PDB file of C-alpha atoms in Angstrom:
ATOM      1  CA  MET A   1     -13.441  -6.980  -8.148  1.00 36.00           C
ATOM      2  CA  SER A   2     -13.417  -3.988 -10.459  1.00 35.00           C
ATOM      3  CA  THR A   3     -11.258  -0.911  -9.940  1.00 35.00           C
ATOM      4  CA  ARG A   4     -12.700   1.026 -12.875  1.00 33.00           C
ATOM      5  CA  GLU A   5     -14.226   4.460 -12.523  1.00 33.00           C
ATOM      6  CA  ALA A   6     -17.918   4.129 -13.316  1.00 33.00           C
ATOM      7  CA  GLY A   7     -19.866   7.033 -14.784  1.00 34.00           C
ATOM      8  CA  PRO A   8     -22.833   8.546 -12.969  1.00 33.00           C
ATOM      9  CA  ALA A   9     -25.961   6.459 -12.971  1.00 33.00           C
ATOM     10  CA  ASP A  10     -28.982   7.592 -14.924  1.00 34.00           C
ATOM     11  CA  ARG A  11     -31.248   7.700 -11.905  1.00 32.00           C
ATOM     12  CA  GLY A  12     -30.855  10.811  -9.804  1.00 35.00           C
ATOM     13  CA  ASP A  13     -30.510   9.530  -6.228  1.00 39.00           C
ATOM     14  CA  THR A  14     -27.941  11.076  -3.917  1.00 36.00           C
ATOM     15  CA  ALA A  15     -25.598   8.084  -3.907  1.00 36.00           C
ATOM     16  CA  ALA A  16     -25.288   8.261  -7.671  1.00 35.00           C
ATOM     17  CA  THR A  17     -23.236  11.464  -7.628  1.00 38.00           C
ATOM     18  CA  GLU A  18     -19.664  11.149  -8.878  1.00 46.00           C
ATOM     19  CA  ARG A  19     -17.648  10.489  -5.729  1.00 56.00           C
ATOM     20  CA  ALA A  20     -15.168   8.093  -4.202  1.00 68.00           C
ATOM     21  CA  PHE A  21     -15.722   5.459  -1.532  1.00 85.00           C
ATOM     22  CA  VAL A  22     -12.836   3.757   0.263  1.00 90.00           C
ATOM     23  CA  ILE A  23     -13.089   0.252   1.705  1.00 91.00           C
ATOM     24  CA  VAL A  24     -10.450  -0.698   4.296  1.00 93.00           C
ATOM     25  CA  THR A  25     -10.066  -4.438   4.796  1.00 92.00           C
ATOM     26  CA  GLY A  26      -7.381  -7.070   5.301  1.00 92.00           C
ATOM     27  CA  MET A  27      -5.997  -9.406   7.913  1.00 93.00           C
ATOM     28  CA  SER A  28      -7.160  -9.249  11.519  1.00 92.00           C
ATOM     29  CA  GLY A  29      -4.385  -7.660  13.548  1.00 92.00           C
ATOM     30  CA  ALA A  30      -2.856  -5.889  10.553  1.00 93.00           C
ATOM     31  CA  GLY A  31      -3.992  -2.412  11.631  1.00 92.00           C
ATOM     32  CA  ARG A  32      -7.464  -1.781  10.238  1.00 92.00           C
ATOM     33  CA  SER A  33      -8.527   0.195  13.336  1.00 90.00           C
ATOM     34  CA  THR A  34      -5.383   2.322  13.181  1.00 91.00           C
ATOM     35  CA  ALA A  35      -6.046   3.086   9.518  1.00 92.00           C
ATOM     36  CA  ALA A  36      -9.650   4.007  10.340  1.00 91.00           C
ATOM     37  CA  LYS A  37      -8.569   6.401  13.105  1.00 89.00           C
ATOM     38  CA  ALA A  38      -6.033   8.022  10.777  1.00 89.00           C
ATOM     39  CA  LEU A  39      -8.747   8.609   8.180  1.00 89.00           C
ATOM     40  CA  GLU A  40     -11.042  10.080  10.830  1.00 87.00           C
ATOM     41  CA  ASP A  41      -8.259  12.453  11.881  1.00 83.00           C
ATOM     42  CA  LEU A  42      -8.071  13.593   8.259  1.00 83.00           C
ATOM     43  CA  GLY A  43     -11.764  14.461   8.340  1.00 82.00           C
ATOM     44  CA  TRP A  44     -13.171  11.312   6.761  1.00 85.00           C
ATOM     45  CA  PHE A  45     -16.518   9.812   7.747  1.00 84.00           C
ATOM     46  CA  VAL A  46     -15.642   6.220   8.731  1.00 88.00           C
ATOM     47  CA  ILE A  47     -17.828   3.297   9.764  1.00 86.00           C
ATOM     48  CA  ASP A  48     -16.019   0.371  11.413  1.00 84.00           C
ATOM     49  CA  ASN A  49     -16.982  -3.325  11.265  1.00 81.00           C
ATOM     50  CA  LEU A  50     -19.562  -2.879   8.539  1.00 80.00           C
ATOM     51  CA  PRO A  51     -20.933  -6.028   6.835  1.00 78.00           C
ATOM     52  CA  PRO A  52     -20.302  -5.903   3.054  1.00 79.00           C
ATOM     53  CA  GLY A  53     -24.038  -6.142   2.372  1.00 72.00           C
ATOM     54  CA  LEU A  54     -24.574  -2.744   4.013  1.00 78.00           C
ATOM     55  CA  LEU A  55     -21.916  -0.848   2.046  1.00 80.00           C
ATOM     56  CA  PHE A  56     -24.336   0.610  -0.479  1.00 73.00           C
ATOM     57  CA  ALA A  57     -26.818   1.612   2.209  1.00 76.00           C
ATOM     58  CA  MET A  58     -24.036   3.409   4.059  1.00 75.00           C
ATOM     59  CA  ALA A  59     -22.927   5.256   0.909  1.00 71.00           C
ATOM     60  CA  GLU A  60     -26.506   6.299   0.259  1.00 70.00           C
ATOM     61  CA  GLU A  61     -26.999   7.606   3.817  1.00 70.00           C
ATOM     62  CA  ALA A  62     -23.653   9.447   3.670  1.00 65.00           C
ATOM     63  CA  GLY A  63     -24.903  11.300   0.600  1.00 60.00           C
ATOM     64  CA  LYS A  64     -28.237  12.160   2.210  1.00 57.00           C
ATOM     65  CA  VAL A  65     -26.554  13.923   5.133  1.00 49.00           C
ATOM     66  CA  LYS A  66     -24.247  15.754   2.697  1.00 48.00           C
ATOM     67  CA  LEU A  67     -20.946  14.399   3.957  1.00 48.00           C
ATOM     68  CA  ALA A  68     -17.783  15.303   2.057  1.00 48.00           C
ATOM     69  CA  ALA A  69     -18.145  13.566  -1.298  1.00 51.00           C
ATOM     70  CA  ASP A  70     -14.646  12.121  -1.409  1.00 62.00           C
ATOM     71  CA  LYS A  71     -14.205  11.415   2.293  1.00 78.00           C
ATOM     72  CA  VAL A  72     -16.348   8.359   3.052  1.00 85.00           C
ATOM     73  CA  ALA A  73     -14.786   5.062   4.145  1.00 88.00           C
ATOM     74  CA  ALA A  74     -15.878   1.735   5.615  1.00 89.00           C
ATOM     75  CA  VAL A  75     -13.834  -0.875   7.476  1.00 90.00           C
ATOM     76  CA  VAL A  76     -14.982  -4.421   6.721  1.00 89.00           C
ATOM     77  CA  ASP A  77     -13.652  -7.753   7.961  1.00 84.00           C
ATOM     78  CA  VAL A  78     -14.306 -11.444   7.505  1.00 82.00           C
ATOM     79  CA  ARG A  79     -17.581 -12.618   9.008  1.00 67.00           C
ATOM     80  CA  SER A  80     -18.324 -15.681   6.900  1.00 57.00           C
ATOM     81  CA  LEU A  81     -17.064 -17.794   4.026  1.00 57.00           C
ATOM     82  CA  ALA A  82     -19.297 -15.684   1.738  1.00 68.00           C
ATOM     83  CA  PHE A  83     -17.267 -12.552   2.553  1.00 76.00           C
ATOM     84  CA  THR A  84     -15.603 -12.270  -0.872  1.00 78.00           C
ATOM     85  CA  THR A  85     -18.835 -12.826  -2.781  1.00 81.00           C
ATOM     86  CA  ASP A  86     -20.707 -10.294  -0.642  1.00 82.00           C
ATOM     87  CA  LEU A  87     -17.936  -7.719  -0.999  1.00 86.00           C
ATOM     88  CA  ASN A  88     -17.729  -8.137  -4.784  1.00 84.00           C
ATOM     89  CA  ALA A  89     -21.501  -7.758  -5.086  1.00 84.00           C
ATOM     90  CA  ALA A  90     -21.469  -4.608  -2.931  1.00 84.00           C
ATOM     91  CA  ILE A  91     -18.675  -3.047  -4.986  1.00 86.00           C
ATOM     92  CA  GLU A  92     -20.464  -3.809  -8.250  1.00 85.00           C
ATOM     93  CA  GLU A  93     -23.635  -2.204  -6.901  1.00 84.00           C
ATOM     94  CA  LEU A  94     -21.765   0.908  -5.770  1.00 82.00           C
ATOM     95  CA  GLU A  95     -19.933   1.306  -9.076  1.00 81.00           C
ATOM     96  CA  GLY A  96     -23.158   0.703 -10.969  1.00 82.00           C
ATOM     97  CA  ARG A  97     -24.620   3.727  -9.161  1.00 77.00           C
ATOM     98  CA  GLY A  98     -21.668   5.947 -10.102  1.00 77.00           C
ATOM     99  CA  VAL A  99     -19.585   5.603  -6.928  1.00 79.00           C
ATOM    100  CA  ARG A 100     -15.854   5.129  -7.499  1.00 81.00           C
ATOM    101  CA  VAL A 101     -14.697   2.377  -5.141  1.00 86.00           C
ATOM    102  CA  ARG A 102     -11.130   1.916  -3.937  1.00 88.00           C
ATOM    103  CA  VAL A 103     -10.033  -0.987  -1.749  1.00 91.00           C
ATOM    104  CA  VAL A 104      -7.175  -0.685   0.757  1.00 93.00           C
ATOM    105  CA  PHE A 105      -5.869  -4.049   1.990  1.00 94.00           C
ATOM    106  CA  LEU A 106      -3.752  -4.310   5.160  1.00 94.00           C
ATOM    107  CA  GLU A 107      -1.656  -7.382   5.836  1.00 93.00           C
ATOM    108  CA  ALA A 108       1.283  -8.616   7.897  1.00 92.00           C
ATOM    109  CA  SER A 109       3.390 -11.754   8.109  1.00 92.00           C
ATOM    110  CA  ASP A 110       2.056 -14.778   9.988  1.00 92.00           C
ATOM    111  CA  GLU A 111       4.828 -14.409  12.568  1.00 92.00           C
ATOM    112  CA  GLU A 112       3.973 -10.771  13.242  1.00 93.00           C
ATOM    113  CA  LEU A 113       0.236 -11.464  13.465  1.00 93.00           C
ATOM    114  CA  VAL A 114       0.863 -14.267  15.973  1.00 93.00           C
ATOM    115  CA  ARG A 115       3.023 -11.921  18.056  1.00 92.00           C
ATOM    116  CA  ARG A 116       0.352  -9.217  18.055  1.00 92.00           C
ATOM    117  CA  PHE A 117      -2.461 -11.560  19.075  1.00 91.00           C
ATOM    118  CA  GLU A 118      -0.339 -13.097  21.817  1.00 89.00           C
ATOM    119  CA  ASN A 119       0.568  -9.647  23.145  1.00 88.00           C
ATOM    120  CA  VAL A 120      -3.092  -8.714  23.602  1.00 85.00           C
ATOM    121  CA  ARG A 121      -4.012 -12.264  24.691  1.00 85.00           C
ATOM    122  CA  ARG A 122      -6.917 -12.501  22.299  1.00 86.00           C
ATOM    123  CA  PRO A 123      -7.925 -15.384  20.012  1.00 88.00           C
ATOM    124  CA  HIS A 124      -8.101 -14.937  16.275  1.00 88.00           C
ATOM    125  CA  PRO A 125     -11.744 -14.435  15.182  1.00 86.00           C
ATOM    126  CA  LEU A 126     -11.540 -17.456  12.850  1.00 87.00           C
ATOM    127  CA  GLN A 127      -9.472 -19.875  14.930  1.00 86.00           C
ATOM    128  CA  GLY A 128     -12.458 -21.589  16.564  1.00 83.00           C
ATOM    129  CA  GLU A 129     -11.239 -24.598  18.535  1.00 84.00           C
ATOM    130  CA  GLY A 130      -7.965 -24.667  16.631  1.00 86.00           C
ATOM    131  CA  ARG A 131      -4.669 -22.846  17.037  1.00 90.00           C
ATOM    132  CA  LEU A 132      -4.005 -19.178  16.409  1.00 90.00           C
ATOM    133  CA  VAL A 133      -2.116 -19.987  13.211  1.00 91.00           C
ATOM    134  CA  ASP A 134      -5.103 -21.973  11.960  1.00 91.00           C
ATOM    135  CA  GLY A 135      -7.299 -18.888  12.151  1.00 91.00           C
ATOM    136  CA  ILE A 136      -4.684 -16.764  10.360  1.00 93.00           C
ATOM    137  CA  THR A 137      -4.326 -19.359   7.595  1.00 93.00           C
ATOM    138  CA  ARG A 138      -8.077 -19.605   7.144  1.00 90.00           C
ATOM    139  CA  GLU A 139      -8.513 -15.852   6.970  1.00 92.00           C
ATOM    140  CA  ARG A 140      -5.641 -15.443   4.487  1.00 91.00           C
ATOM    141  CA  GLY A 141      -7.290 -18.013   2.231  1.00 90.00           C
ATOM    142  CA  ILE A 142     -10.679 -16.260   2.324  1.00 88.00           C
ATOM    143  CA  LEU A 143      -9.054 -12.897   1.555  1.00 90.00           C
ATOM    144  CA  ARG A 144      -6.747 -14.075  -1.245  1.00 90.00           C
ATOM    145  CA  GLU A 145      -8.948 -12.771  -4.061  1.00 89.00           C
ATOM    146  CA  VAL A 146      -9.662  -9.500  -2.248  1.00 89.00           C
ATOM    147  CA  ARG A 147      -5.943  -8.844  -1.806  1.00 90.00           C
ATOM    148  CA  ALA A 148      -5.209  -9.651  -5.442  1.00 88.00           C
ATOM    149  CA  ASN A 149      -7.712  -7.054  -6.641  1.00 85.00           C
ATOM    150  CA  ALA A 150      -7.073  -4.337  -4.062  1.00 89.00           C
ATOM    151  CA  ASP A 151      -6.089  -0.861  -5.247  1.00 87.00           C
ATOM    152  CA  LEU A 152      -3.576  -0.434  -2.422  1.00 89.00           C
ATOM    153  CA  VAL A 153      -1.839  -3.129  -0.348  1.00 90.00           C
ATOM    154  CA  ILE A 154       0.037  -2.074   2.791  1.00 91.00           C
ATOM    155  CA  ASP A 155       2.267  -4.553   4.613  1.00 91.00           C
ATOM    156  CA  THR A 156       2.392  -3.521   8.280  1.00 91.00           C
ATOM    157  CA  SER A 157       4.799  -6.243   9.467  1.00 89.00           C
ATOM    158  CA  SER A 158       7.511  -3.717  10.262  1.00 84.00           C
ATOM    159  CA  HIS A 159       5.173  -0.789  11.069  1.00 84.00           C
ATOM    160  CA  ASN A 160       4.135   0.515  14.457  1.00 86.00           C
ATOM    161  CA  VAL A 161       0.894   2.496  14.788  1.00 87.00           C
ATOM    162  CA  HIS A 162       2.711   5.753  14.027  1.00 84.00           C
ATOM    163  CA  ASP A 163       4.296   4.348  10.851  1.00 85.00           C
ATOM    164  CA  LEU A 164       0.946   3.102   9.586  1.00 89.00           C
ATOM    165  CA  ARG A 165      -0.771   6.372  10.411  1.00 87.00           C
ATOM    166  CA  ASN A 166       1.924   8.292   8.523  1.00 83.00           C
ATOM    167  CA  LYS A 167       1.466   6.057   5.502  1.00 84.00           C
ATOM    168  CA  ILE A 168      -2.315   6.556   5.510  1.00 87.00           C
ATOM    169  CA  VAL A 169      -1.821  10.304   5.787  1.00 83.00           C
ATOM    170  CA  ALA A 170       0.651  10.196   2.892  1.00 80.00           C
ATOM    171  CA  TYR A 171      -1.843   8.389   0.676  1.00 82.00           C
ATOM    172  CA  PHE A 172      -5.072  10.121   1.722  1.00 82.00           C
ATOM    173  CA  GLY A 173      -3.991  13.477   3.091  1.00 75.00           C
ATOM    174  CA  GLY A 174      -4.506  15.214  -0.246  1.00 63.00           C
ATOM    175  CA  GLU A 175      -7.450  13.532  -1.922  1.00 53.00           C
ATOM    176  CA  ASP A 176      -8.185  16.674  -3.886  1.00 51.00           C
ATOM    177  CA  ARG A 177      -4.969  16.246  -5.862  1.00 50.00           C
ATOM    178  CA  PRO A 178      -5.519  14.240  -9.080  1.00 51.00           C
ATOM    179  CA  GLY A 179      -3.250  11.641 -10.643  1.00 63.00           C
ATOM    180  CA  LEU A 180      -1.283   8.586  -9.635  1.00 76.00           C
ATOM    181  CA  ARG A 181       0.608   8.630  -6.333  1.00 82.00           C
ATOM    182  CA  LEU A 182       3.859   6.713  -6.307  1.00 89.00           C
ATOM    183  CA  ASN A 183       5.737   5.278  -3.350  1.00 90.00           C
ATOM    184  CA  VAL A 184       9.358   4.422  -4.169  1.00 95.00           C
ATOM    185  CA  VAL A 185      10.870   2.159  -1.517  1.00 95.00           C
ATOM    186  CA  SER A 186      14.410   0.807  -1.301  1.00 96.00           C
ATOM    187  CA  PHE A 187      14.969  -2.612   0.247  1.00 96.00           C
ATOM    188  CA  GLY A 188      17.469  -5.410   0.759  1.00 96.00           C
ATOM    189  CA  PHE A 189      16.874  -8.732  -0.984  1.00 96.00           C
ATOM    190  CA  LYS A 190      18.356 -10.578   1.981  1.00 95.00           C
ATOM    191  CA  TYR A 191      15.437  -9.305   4.094  1.00 93.00           C
ATOM    192  CA  GLY A 192      12.798 -10.314   1.553  1.00 91.00           C
ATOM    193  CA  LEU A 193      10.742  -8.550  -1.086  1.00 92.00           C
ATOM    194  CA  PRO A 194       8.272  -5.837  -0.031  1.00 89.00           C
ATOM    195  CA  VAL A 195       4.998  -7.732  -0.338  1.00 83.00           C
ATOM    196  CA  ASP A 196       3.056  -4.588  -1.267  1.00 84.00           C
ATOM    197  CA  ALA A 197       5.285  -3.746  -4.264  1.00 90.00           C
ATOM    198  CA  ASP A 198       3.647  -3.334  -7.672  1.00 90.00           C
ATOM    199  CA  LEU A 199       7.006  -3.214  -9.495  1.00 93.00           C
ATOM    200  CA  VAL A 200      10.411  -4.512  -8.393  1.00 96.00           C
ATOM    201  CA  VAL A 201      13.818  -3.681  -9.888  1.00 96.00           C
ATOM    202  CA  ASP A 202      17.226  -5.081  -8.972  1.00 97.00           C
ATOM    203  CA  CYS A 203      20.303  -2.848  -8.554  1.00 96.00           C
ATOM    204  CA  ARG A 204      22.714  -5.669  -7.765  1.00 96.00           C
ATOM    205  CA  PHE A 205      24.239  -5.332 -11.242  1.00 97.00           C
ATOM    206  CA  LEU A 206      26.132  -2.308  -9.891  1.00 97.00           C
ATOM    207  CA  PRO A 207      29.365  -2.659  -7.841  1.00 96.00           C
ATOM    208  CA  ASN A 208      28.646  -2.828  -4.120  1.00 96.00           C
ATOM    209  CA  PRO A 209      29.962   0.099  -2.006  1.00 96.00           C
ATOM    210  CA  HIS A 210      30.024  -2.345   0.913  1.00 94.00           C
ATOM    211  CA  TRP A 211      33.397  -3.551  -0.378  1.00 95.00           C
ATOM    212  CA  VAL A 212      34.875  -0.031  -0.331  1.00 96.00           C
ATOM    213  CA  PRO A 213      36.126   0.392   3.277  1.00 95.00           C
ATOM    214  CA  GLU A 214      35.527   4.135   3.521  1.00 96.00           C
ATOM    215  CA  LEU A 215      31.982   3.791   2.113  1.00 96.00           C
ATOM    216  CA  ARG A 216      30.897   0.746   4.113  1.00 95.00           C
ATOM    217  CA  PRO A 217      29.628   2.623   7.212  1.00 95.00           C
ATOM    218  CA  MET A 218      27.697   5.140   5.079  1.00 96.00           C
ATOM    219  CA  ASN A 219      24.429   4.650   3.212  1.00 96.00           C
ATOM    220  CA  GLY A 220      22.970   5.768  -0.101  1.00 95.00           C
ATOM    221  CA  LEU A 221      21.806   9.083   1.338  1.00 96.00           C
ATOM    222  CA  ASP A 222      25.420  10.129   1.879  1.00 96.00           C
ATOM    223  CA  ALA A 223      26.984  12.034  -1.012  1.00 96.00           C
ATOM    224  CA  PRO A 224      30.121   9.848  -1.349  1.00 97.00           C
ATOM    225  CA  VAL A 225      28.003   6.696  -1.698  1.00 97.00           C
ATOM    226  CA  ARG A 226      25.515   8.365  -4.026  1.00 96.00           C
ATOM    227  CA  ASP A 227      28.280   9.655  -6.287  1.00 97.00           C
ATOM    228  CA  TYR A 228      30.036   6.286  -6.294  1.00 97.00           C
ATOM    229  CA  VAL A 229      26.851   4.465  -7.323  1.00 97.00           C
ATOM    230  CA  LEU A 230      25.782   6.954  -9.980  1.00 97.00           C
ATOM    231  CA  GLU A 231      29.243   7.021 -11.577  1.00 96.00           C
ATOM    232  CA  GLN A 232      29.246   3.264 -12.201  1.00 96.00           C
ATOM    233  CA  PRO A 233      28.828   1.990 -15.787  1.00 95.00           C
ATOM    234  CA  GLY A 234      25.176   1.302 -16.471  1.00 95.00           C
ATOM    235  CA  ALA A 235      23.739   3.406 -13.648  1.00 96.00           C
ATOM    236  CA  LYS A 236      22.655   6.364 -15.789  1.00 96.00           C
ATOM    237  CA  GLU A 237      21.510   4.103 -18.609  1.00 96.00           C
ATOM    238  CA  PHE A 238      19.374   2.138 -16.163  1.00 95.00           C
ATOM    239  CA  LEU A 239      17.788   5.287 -14.741  1.00 96.00           C
ATOM    240  CA  ASP A 240      17.078   6.683 -18.217  1.00 95.00           C
ATOM    241  CA  ALA A 241      15.465   3.440 -19.378  1.00 94.00           C
ATOM    242  CA  TYR A 242      13.471   2.872 -16.184  1.00 94.00           C
ATOM    243  CA  GLU A 243      12.183   6.433 -16.220  1.00 93.00           C
ATOM    244  CA  GLU A 244      10.746   5.863 -19.691  1.00 92.00           C
ATOM    245  CA  VAL A 245       9.236   2.515 -18.683  1.00 92.00           C
ATOM    246  CA  LEU A 246       7.563   4.105 -15.677  1.00 91.00           C
ATOM    247  CA  GLN A 247       5.981   6.747 -17.888  1.00 88.00           C
ATOM    248  CA  VAL A 248       4.280   4.003 -19.888  1.00 91.00           C
ATOM    249  CA  VAL A 249       3.277   2.070 -16.760  1.00 90.00           C
ATOM    250  CA  ALA A 250       1.956   5.155 -14.955  1.00 87.00           C
ATOM    251  CA  ALA A 251      -0.189   6.094 -17.942  1.00 85.00           C
ATOM    252  CA  GLY A 252      -1.588   2.560 -18.025  1.00 88.00           C
ATOM    253  CA  TYR A 253      -2.314   2.580 -14.295  1.00 84.00           C
ATOM    254  CA  ALA A 254      -4.151   5.882 -14.700  1.00 77.00           C
ATOM    255  CA  ARG A 255      -6.290   4.464 -17.527  1.00 75.00           C
ATOM    256  CA  GLU A 256      -7.191   1.510 -15.310  1.00 74.00           C
ATOM    257  CA  GLY A 257      -8.213   3.799 -12.446  1.00 67.00           C
ATOM    258  CA  LYS A 258      -5.313   2.833 -10.178  1.00 75.00           C
ATOM    259  CA  SER A 259      -4.603   5.650  -7.736  1.00 74.00           C
ATOM    260  CA  TYR A 260      -1.509   4.320  -5.937  1.00 81.00           C
ATOM    261  CA  ALA A 261       1.545   2.279  -6.866  1.00 88.00           C
ATOM    262  CA  THR A 262       4.626   1.098  -4.990  1.00 91.00           C
ATOM    263  CA  LEU A 263       7.937   0.802  -6.820  1.00 95.00           C
ATOM    264  CA  ALA A 264      10.543  -1.292  -4.991  1.00 96.00           C
ATOM    265  CA  VAL A 265      14.249  -0.827  -5.727  1.00 97.00           C
ATOM    266  CA  GLY A 266      16.463  -3.542  -4.273  1.00 96.00           C
ATOM    267  CA  CYS A 267      20.090  -4.396  -3.620  1.00 96.00           C
ATOM    268  CA  THR A 268      21.679  -6.956  -1.318  1.00 96.00           C
ATOM    269  CA  GLY A 269      21.277  -5.209   2.040  1.00 95.00           C
ATOM    270  CA  GLY A 270      19.115  -2.206   1.194  1.00 95.00           C
ATOM    271  CA  LYS A 271      21.759   0.208   2.458  1.00 96.00           C
ATOM    272  CA  HIS A 272      23.817   1.584  -0.425  1.00 97.00           C
ATOM    273  CA  ARG A 273      22.870   1.004  -4.078  1.00 97.00           C
ATOM    274  CA  SER A 274      19.104   0.701  -3.736  1.00 97.00           C
ATOM    275  CA  VAL A 275      18.903   3.780  -1.514  1.00 97.00           C
ATOM    276  CA  ALA A 276      20.874   5.954  -3.935  1.00 97.00           C
ATOM    277  CA  MET A 277      18.951   4.683  -6.952  1.00 97.00           C
ATOM    278  CA  ALA A 278      15.542   4.999  -5.282  1.00 97.00           C
ATOM    279  CA  GLU A 279      16.280   8.635  -4.497  1.00 97.00           C
ATOM    280  CA  GLN A 280      17.199   9.236  -8.128  1.00 96.00           C
ATOM    281  CA  VAL A 281      14.075   7.491  -9.425  1.00 96.00           C
ATOM    282  CA  GLY A 282      11.940   9.598  -7.098  1.00 94.00           C
ATOM    283  CA  ALA A 283      13.630  12.840  -8.121  1.00 95.00           C
ATOM    284  CA  ARG A 284      13.240  12.107 -11.824  1.00 94.00           C
ATOM    285  CA  LEU A 285       9.556  11.267 -11.467  1.00 92.00           C
ATOM    286  CA  ARG A 286       8.930  14.448  -9.459  1.00 91.00           C
ATOM    287  CA  ASP A 287      10.597  16.418 -12.252  1.00 91.00           C
ATOM    288  CA  ARG A 288       7.976  14.940 -14.574  1.00 87.00           C
ATOM    289  CA  GLY A 289       5.224  16.288 -12.354  1.00 85.00           C
ATOM    290  CA  MET A 290       4.327  13.087 -10.514  1.00 85.00           C
ATOM    291  CA  GLU A 291       3.469  12.899  -6.821  1.00 84.00           C
ATOM    292  CA  VAL A 292       6.179  10.729  -5.263  1.00 90.00           C
ATOM    293  CA  GLN A 293       7.123   9.599  -1.769  1.00 88.00           C
ATOM    294  CA  VAL A 294      10.494   7.900  -1.210  1.00 93.00           C
ATOM    295  CA  SER A 295      11.221   5.648   1.775  1.00 92.00           C
ATOM    296  CA  HIS A 296      14.011   3.266   2.747  1.00 94.00           C
ATOM    297  CA  ARG A 297      12.823   0.090   4.416  1.00 91.00           C
ATOM    298  CA  ASP A 298      16.107  -1.460   5.497  1.00 93.00           C
ATOM    299  CA  VAL A 299      18.492   1.427   6.198  1.00 92.00           C
ATOM    300  CA  GLY A 300      19.887   0.969   9.694  1.00 85.00           C
ATOM    301  CA  ARG A 301      18.843  -2.665   9.853  1.00 84.00           C
ATOM    302  CA  GLU A 302      22.370  -4.074   9.837  1.00 75.00           C
TER     303      GLU A 302
END
């Protein structure tokens, strides 16, 4: 699946104008409907449950009725084993006609998906005569290639509907602003890696404020913890070096047409070092003119 920006097609039909088209897909139960509603609230024209084979026809009709050029989205889900092939073909056709396609993939852990389906007492659309987990496993296998090539992956395992809506608004609330949008998230390794991270760095080389009694109850947003972390040998050198690396990476992402990236900064518990360092990374990138959102996944989890 290509994420390049294709130039306008030679033929002059309406769908060939230079504009963006967002495809929302992913695991059943991961929040596709919530994402669609959030986009609608932002003024997007959204079609839900659209077969991949109709994506181009929808884009063409959207152009004919003069909808906002950069505010058209479709929600697609698995209907058959040919889903990936059909979706790839549709994206190639759209890009060949000058439409810039971006794919947003929503996912969640197996445990969370099981909990959600059991709460609403509904079967998984692919479970057939088998168990709920069988349907989830089958769907994850069909979508593996789609996830690998998506422009934006959002893990909703720990999100409620409000969290997911806020994230969609953060990513799509200012589509008129050019450039790469960065999400810097702190996390604790003991709770697992953020599955939607594009880059991961480890701050466990720094002394842990957890072992300083007066700092233990605080977190990296508190000035005493922040100052303690930043004063440690290697902290400034790390930030200087990582800032330069991110400049190279961001430029490469932009050349490849990537619009969003998630940078994960980890320590043991996601409370002290990673929080302080993530804030610093975000501040430095903003100073360089980048659009950055900073969040802290595991603060308050202990």
